[in-house]
Amino acid sequence: MHQCRTVEECREFVDEWLDTRRELSAYTQKLEASALAKLYGCSTKDFVQTTARHRADITRSRGEKIRDSHFSEEKNADFVEFCRSTGLRRAELNALTGDKLIYRNGELYIIVSDGSKGGRFRYAPVLSRGVEVVKRIMHRAKSGKVWDKLPNGADIHSYRADYATELYNSLARPIDQIPYDRINKGTGRKYQSEVYHFRKDRKGEKLDKVAMLATSRALGHNRISVVGEHY
C-alpha cells in the first residue's frame, strides 16, 4: 500500500482507487468520485471515468423483493393508498401528525416539516384518488402521530414512484402543444425550451419540464432530472 501521510499525498492515487470500485453500481461510483472531487476542489472529469449511469440499471424498488412476500398490500390497503396518494418518504411518514393536512386554493396538501431530506419544508399535494382515505386517516390521528408503526415490508419508494408518475401525468401538457419559444443561436431554428429530452438508453423520449419541476418539488427535490432518472 502507498505510504501516504496527508490527504494531498493521496491525490495521485485517486484514479487507482476508483478503478478498484468498478464492481459497485454506477451510481455509487459516481457518488464516491463526486465526494473526492469536492475534497480536492476539482471536477470528477479530472479523475478516471466511472461507469456510465443508465436508468435501466437501477434495481431499487423494481420487481418483487424477498421482503415483499412478508407484506400484504391487501391487508394494508389504507397504508398503501395513503403512500401512493401523498408520495411521502418513510421518515416523513414516521414523523407525520394529523394536524398537517390543509387546503390551498381548494386543493388538499400535506405539510411536510419533519423527517424530510435535508430538513426541507414543502407542501405535498394529495392525489385525487386518495383524498377520502387521506382525510379519514389524518382526521382520526388529530394532532397525534398518523402511524404508530410503519410496516417493515412495505416498498415505500415504489409507492413514491407511483405517486410521481400519476402526479406528472395529471400536470403534463401534450408535447406537441408546448410552444417553440426559443431560437438556437447556432442554427437559427426555434425550439421548445420547456421540453426535456432524454439521452442514452431513452433517447427520443420527451417530457414536460414544467410538470417535471412541479412533481420534483412535490417529492421534496428541486431538480427536474430526478423525475426523469429515478421515477
mmCIF file of C-alpha atoms in Angstrom:
data_model
loop_
_atom_site.group_PDB
_atom_site.id
_atom_site.type_symbol
_atom_site.label_atom_id
_atom_site.label_comp_id
_atom_site.label_asym_id
_atom_site.label_seq_id
_atom_site.Cartn_x
_atom_site.Cartn_y
_atom_site.Cartn_z
ATOM 1 C CA MET A 1 0.000 0.000 0.000
ATOM 2 C CA HIS A 2 1.014 3.594 -0.545
ATOM 3 C CA GLN A 3 2.596 5.249 2.474
ATOM 4 C CA CYS A 4 0.594 8.475 2.324
ATOM 5 C CA ARG A 5 0.632 10.698 5.358
ATOM 6 C CA THR A 6 -1.662 13.503 4.183
ATOM 7 C CA VAL A 7 -4.750 13.880 2.021
ATOM 8 C CA GLU A 8 -2.702 15.838 -0.517
ATOM 9 C CA GLU A 9 -0.258 12.960 -0.918
ATOM 10 C CA CYS A 10 -3.172 10.614 -1.688
ATOM 11 C CA ARG A 11 -4.353 12.721 -4.629
ATOM 12 C CA GLU A 12 -2.192 10.975 -7.235
ATOM 13 C CA PHE A 13 -3.685 7.589 -6.318
ATOM 14 C CA VAL A 14 -7.359 8.554 -6.664
ATOM 15 C CA ASP A 15 -7.682 7.016 -10.136
ATOM 16 C CA GLU A 16 -6.111 3.788 -8.955
ATOM 17 C CA TRP A 17 -8.569 3.580 -6.048
ATOM 18 C CA LEU A 18 -11.593 4.395 -8.212
ATOM 19 C CA ASP A 19 -10.615 1.553 -10.541
ATOM 20 C CA THR A 20 -10.930 -0.870 -7.615
ATOM 21 C CA ARG A 21 -14.583 0.221 -7.180
ATOM 22 C CA ARG A 22 -15.751 -0.985 -10.596
ATOM 23 C CA GLU A 23 -17.804 -3.829 -9.122
ATOM 24 C CA LEU A 24 -20.096 -1.308 -7.415
ATOM 25 C CA SER A 25 -23.098 0.288 -9.093
ATOM 26 C CA ALA A 26 -22.521 3.205 -11.457
ATOM 27 C CA TYR A 27 -24.409 5.475 -9.068
ATOM 28 C CA THR A 28 -22.201 4.528 -6.104
ATOM 29 C CA GLN A 29 -19.060 5.034 -8.187
ATOM 30 C CA LYS A 30 -20.252 8.476 -9.255
ATOM 31 C CA LEU A 31 -21.152 9.378 -5.670
ATOM 32 C CA GLU A 32 -17.673 8.451 -4.433
ATOM 33 C CA ALA A 33 -15.977 10.301 -7.287
ATOM 34 C CA SER A 34 -18.073 13.399 -6.563
ATOM 35 C CA ALA A 35 -17.118 13.275 -2.885
ATOM 36 C CA LEU A 36 -13.421 13.071 -3.793
ATOM 37 C CA ALA A 37 -13.763 15.912 -6.289
ATOM 38 C CA LYS A 38 -15.272 18.061 -3.549
ATOM 39 C CA LEU A 39 -12.448 17.100 -1.195
ATOM 40 C CA TYR A 40 -9.760 18.075 -3.704
ATOM 41 C CA GLY A 41 -11.583 21.097 -5.092
ATOM 42 C CA CYS A 42 -11.732 19.792 -8.645
ATOM 43 C CA SER A 43 -14.155 18.139 -11.076
ATOM 44 C CA THR A 44 -14.920 14.433 -11.499
ATOM 45 C CA LYS A 45 -13.656 14.931 -15.067
ATOM 46 C CA ASP A 46 -10.169 15.224 -13.562
ATOM 47 C CA PHE A 47 -10.395 11.581 -12.459
ATOM 48 C CA VAL A 48 -10.607 8.327 -14.365
ATOM 49 C CA GLN A 49 -14.048 7.943 -15.914
ATOM 50 C CA THR A 50 -16.504 5.951 -13.809
ATOM 51 C CA THR A 51 -19.030 3.513 -15.260
ATOM 52 C CA ALA A 52 -21.802 5.290 -17.181
ATOM 53 C CA ARG A 53 -25.120 5.518 -15.381
ATOM 54 C CA HIS A 54 -28.251 4.198 -17.092
ATOM 55 C CA ARG A 55 -31.773 4.358 -15.745
ATOM 56 C CA ALA A 56 -32.351 0.745 -16.803
ATOM 57 C CA ASP A 57 -29.630 -0.360 -14.391
ATOM 58 C CA ILE A 58 -31.488 0.930 -11.326
ATOM 59 C CA THR A 59 -32.750 -2.042 -9.326
ATOM 60 C CA ARG A 60 -34.174 -0.316 -6.258
ATOM 61 C CA SER A 61 -37.900 -0.952 -5.922
ATOM 62 C CA ARG A 62 -38.186 -2.742 -9.250
ATOM 63 C CA GLY A 63 -39.603 -6.201 -9.333
ATOM 64 C CA GLU A 64 -40.593 -8.322 -6.367
ATOM 65 C CA LYS A 65 -38.171 -8.490 -3.456
ATOM 66 C CA ILE A 66 -37.878 -11.136 -0.726
ATOM 67 C CA ARG A 67 -39.235 -8.691 1.851
ATOM 68 C CA ASP A 68 -42.350 -8.129 -0.293
ATOM 69 C CA SER A 69 -43.507 -11.701 0.362
ATOM 70 C CA HIS A 70 -43.939 -10.797 4.046
ATOM 71 C CA PHE A 71 -46.081 -7.736 3.301
ATOM 72 C CA SER A 72 -49.696 -7.908 2.181
ATOM 73 C CA GLU A 73 -50.900 -4.860 0.256
ATOM 74 C CA GLU A 74 -54.443 -6.178 0.594
ATOM 75 C CA LYS A 75 -54.266 -6.231 4.411
ATOM 76 C CA ASN A 76 -52.572 -2.831 4.428
ATOM 77 C CA ALA A 77 -54.739 -1.252 1.740
ATOM 78 C CA ASP A 78 -55.213 2.086 3.543
ATOM 79 C CA PHE A 79 -51.495 2.454 4.186
ATOM 80 C CA VAL A 80 -50.601 1.668 0.568
ATOM 81 C CA GLU A 81 -53.244 4.089 -0.745
ATOM 82 C CA PHE A 82 -52.009 6.774 1.630
ATOM 83 C CA CYS A 83 -48.437 6.369 0.366
ATOM 84 C CA ARG A 84 -49.420 6.314 -3.307
ATOM 85 C CA SER A 85 -51.541 9.416 -2.821
ATOM 86 C CA THR A 86 -49.004 11.533 -0.913
ATOM 87 C CA GLY A 87 -45.544 10.416 -2.059
ATOM 88 C CA LEU A 88 -44.018 10.744 1.405
ATOM 89 C CA ARG A 89 -40.738 9.096 2.370
ATOM 90 C CA ARG A 90 -40.542 6.540 5.190
ATOM 91 C CA ALA A 91 -39.030 9.060 7.635
ATOM 92 C CA GLU A 92 -41.701 11.613 6.702
ATOM 93 C CA LEU A 93 -44.485 9.103 7.249
ATOM 94 C CA ASN A 94 -42.975 8.137 10.579
ATOM 95 C CA ALA A 95 -42.938 11.764 11.777
ATOM 96 C CA LEU A 96 -46.293 12.800 10.313
ATOM 97 C CA THR A 97 -49.034 14.086 12.624
ATOM 98 C CA GLY A 98 -52.711 14.500 11.856
ATOM 99 C CA ASP A 99 -52.679 18.296 12.023
ATOM 100 C CA LYS A 100 -50.543 18.634 8.888
ATOM 101 C CA LEU A 101 -53.446 18.488 6.417
ATOM 102 C CA ILE A 102 -54.512 21.765 4.809
ATOM 103 C CA TYR A 103 -56.366 23.190 1.819
ATOM 104 C CA ARG A 104 -54.646 25.609 -0.542
ATOM 105 C CA ASN A 105 -56.710 27.129 -3.352
ATOM 106 C CA GLY A 106 -59.254 24.367 -2.915
ATOM 107 C CA GLU A 107 -56.687 21.568 -3.199
ATOM 108 C CA LEU A 108 -55.624 19.219 -0.395
ATOM 109 C CA TYR A 109 -51.974 19.235 0.748
ATOM 110 C CA ILE A 110 -49.853 17.684 3.477
ATOM 111 C CA ILE A 111 -47.387 19.947 5.248
ATOM 112 C CA VAL A 112 -44.051 18.130 5.320
ATOM 113 C CA SER A 113 -41.996 19.747 8.068
ATOM 114 C CA ASP A 114 -40.457 16.787 9.912
ATOM 115 C CA GLY A 115 -38.384 13.866 8.706
ATOM 116 C CA SER A 116 -37.762 15.417 5.300
ATOM 117 C CA LYS A 117 -34.469 15.011 3.473
ATOM 118 C CA GLY A 118 -32.185 17.913 4.281
ATOM 119 C CA GLY A 119 -34.863 19.367 6.547
ATOM 120 C CA ARG A 120 -36.671 20.843 3.543
ATOM 121 C CA PHE A 121 -40.169 22.173 4.185
ATOM 122 C CA ARG A 122 -42.763 21.561 1.472
ATOM 123 C CA TYR A 123 -46.432 21.162 0.669
ATOM 124 C CA ALA A 124 -47.126 17.739 -0.839
ATOM 125 C CA PRO A 125 -50.291 17.688 -2.969
ATOM 126 C CA VAL A 126 -52.661 14.804 -2.264
ATOM 127 C CA LEU A 127 -53.745 12.973 -5.403
ATOM 128 C CA SER A 128 -57.489 12.978 -6.014
ATOM 129 C CA ARG A 129 -57.549 9.162 -5.992
ATOM 130 C CA GLY A 130 -56.762 9.059 -2.269
ATOM 131 C CA VAL A 131 -58.378 12.212 -0.872
ATOM 132 C CA GLU A 132 -61.014 10.384 1.177
ATOM 133 C CA VAL A 133 -58.556 7.834 2.587
ATOM 134 C CA VAL A 134 -56.020 10.525 3.489
ATOM 135 C CA LYS A 135 -58.647 12.766 5.107
ATOM 136 C CA ARG A 136 -60.060 9.894 7.153
ATOM 137 C CA ILE A 137 -56.666 8.738 8.412
ATOM 138 C CA MET A 138 -55.357 12.235 9.156
ATOM 139 C CA HIS A 139 -58.527 13.359 10.968
ATOM 140 C CA ARG A 140 -58.521 10.197 13.059
ATOM 141 C CA ALA A 141 -54.994 10.950 14.265
ATOM 142 C CA LYS A 142 -55.911 14.533 15.248
ATOM 143 C CA SER A 143 -52.661 16.127 16.481
ATOM 144 C CA GLY A 144 -51.009 12.784 17.256
ATOM 145 C CA LYS A 145 -48.862 10.581 15.030
ATOM 146 C CA VAL A 146 -50.652 9.237 11.975
ATOM 147 C CA TRP A 147 -48.760 5.941 12.014
ATOM 148 C CA ASP A 148 -47.710 4.325 15.293
ATOM 149 C CA LYS A 149 -45.551 1.842 13.411
ATOM 150 C CA LEU A 150 -44.747 1.575 9.721
ATOM 151 C CA PRO A 151 -44.866 -1.852 8.045
ATOM 152 C CA ASN A 152 -41.284 -3.067 7.532
ATOM 153 C CA GLY A 153 -42.037 -4.927 4.327
ATOM 154 C CA ALA A 154 -43.743 -2.061 2.512
ATOM 155 C CA ASP A 155 -41.837 -0.858 -0.559
ATOM 156 C CA ILE A 156 -42.449 2.816 0.122
ATOM 157 C CA HIS A 157 -40.074 4.019 -2.582
ATOM 158 C CA SER A 158 -42.113 2.219 -5.228
ATOM 159 C CA TYR A 159 -45.243 3.965 -3.933
ATOM 160 C CA ARG A 160 -43.407 7.280 -4.303
ATOM 161 C CA ALA A 161 -42.666 6.298 -7.885
ATOM 162 C CA ASP A 162 -46.362 5.563 -8.473
ATOM 163 C CA TYR A 163 -47.205 8.951 -6.971
ATOM 164 C CA ALA A 164 -44.650 10.728 -9.144
ATOM 165 C CA THR A 165 -45.953 9.101 -12.312
ATOM 166 C CA GLU A 166 -49.590 9.905 -11.589
ATOM 167 C CA LEU A 167 -48.869 13.472 -10.485
ATOM 168 C CA TYR A 168 -46.719 14.144 -13.545
ATOM 169 C CA ASN A 169 -49.357 12.733 -15.890
ATOM 170 C CA SER A 170 -52.015 14.935 -14.293
ATOM 171 C CA LEU A 171 -49.897 18.062 -14.857
ATOM 172 C CA ALA A 172 -48.123 17.399 -18.145
ATOM 173 C CA ARG A 173 -49.066 19.106 -21.372
ATOM 174 C CA PRO A 174 -49.043 17.228 -24.689
ATOM 175 C CA ILE A 175 -45.533 17.719 -26.075
ATOM 176 C CA ASP A 176 -46.813 18.990 -29.427
ATOM 177 C CA GLN A 177 -48.753 21.729 -27.627
ATOM 178 C CA ILE A 178 -45.732 23.168 -25.813
ATOM 179 C CA PRO A 179 -44.653 26.329 -27.677
ATOM 180 C CA TYR A 180 -41.448 26.739 -29.660
ATOM 181 C CA ASP A 181 -40.366 29.745 -27.624
ATOM 182 C CA ARG A 182 -36.596 29.950 -28.078
ATOM 183 C CA ILE A 183 -34.203 30.279 -31.011
ATOM 184 C CA ASN A 184 -30.984 28.300 -31.297
ATOM 185 C CA LYS A 185 -28.190 30.823 -31.885
ATOM 186 C CA GLY A 186 -26.208 28.350 -33.950
ATOM 187 C CA THR A 187 -28.896 27.073 -36.329
ATOM 188 C CA GLY A 188 -31.454 29.867 -36.082
ATOM 189 C CA ARG A 189 -34.181 27.306 -35.532
ATOM 190 C CA LYS A 190 -36.886 27.606 -32.912
ATOM 191 C CA TYR A 191 -37.039 25.014 -30.160
ATOM 192 C CA GLN A 192 -39.128 24.124 -27.100
ATOM 193 C CA SER A 193 -37.219 25.284 -24.028
ATOM 194 C CA GLU A 194 -39.802 23.636 -21.753
ATOM 195 C CA VAL A 195 -39.326 20.159 -23.227
ATOM 196 C CA TYR A 196 -36.938 17.692 -21.548
ATOM 197 C CA HIS A 197 -35.081 15.366 -23.939
ATOM 198 C CA PHE A 198 -33.791 12.039 -22.647
ATOM 199 C CA ARG A 199 -30.410 10.702 -23.699
ATOM 200 C CA LYS A 200 -28.641 7.340 -23.938
ATOM 201 C CA ASP A 201 -30.989 4.367 -23.491
ATOM 202 C CA ARG A 202 -34.105 6.589 -23.521
ATOM 203 C CA LYS A 203 -33.095 8.815 -26.416
ATOM 204 C CA GLY A 204 -36.126 10.100 -28.281
ATOM 205 C CA GLU A 205 -38.407 10.308 -25.228
ATOM 206 C CA LYS A 206 -39.622 13.737 -24.140
ATOM 207 C CA LEU A 207 -41.266 15.178 -21.028
ATOM 208 C CA ASP A 208 -42.807 18.476 -19.981
ATOM 209 C CA LYS A 209 -40.205 20.358 -17.898
ATOM 210 C CA VAL A 210 -42.840 22.428 -16.072
ATOM 211 C CA ALA A 211 -44.694 19.308 -14.923
ATOM 212 C CA MET A 212 -41.396 17.629 -14.050
ATOM 213 C CA LEU A 213 -40.358 20.508 -11.777
ATOM 214 C CA ALA A 214 -43.720 20.568 -10.004
ATOM 215 C CA THR A 215 -43.505 16.809 -9.475
ATOM 216 C CA SER A 216 -39.916 17.043 -8.267
ATOM 217 C CA ARG A 217 -40.846 19.677 -5.682
ATOM 218 C CA ALA A 218 -43.832 17.626 -4.515
ATOM 219 C CA LEU A 219 -41.400 14.770 -3.835
ATOM 220 C CA GLY A 220 -39.019 17.015 -1.891
ATOM 221 C CA HIS A 221 -36.452 17.600 -4.648
ATOM 222 C CA ASN A 222 -35.564 20.653 -6.713
ATOM 223 C CA ARG A 223 -34.126 19.168 -9.903
ATOM 224 C CA ILE A 224 -36.243 18.028 -12.838
ATOM 225 C CA SER A 225 -33.690 15.353 -13.755
ATOM 226 C CA VAL A 226 -34.595 13.471 -10.562
ATOM 227 C CA VAL A 227 -38.040 12.726 -12.008
ATOM 228 C CA GLY A 228 -36.677 11.500 -15.316
ATOM 229 C CA GLU A 229 -33.833 9.419 -13.930
ATOM 230 C CA HIS A 230 -35.280 7.945 -10.744
ATOM 231 C CA TYR A 231 -39.046 7.844 -11.111
#
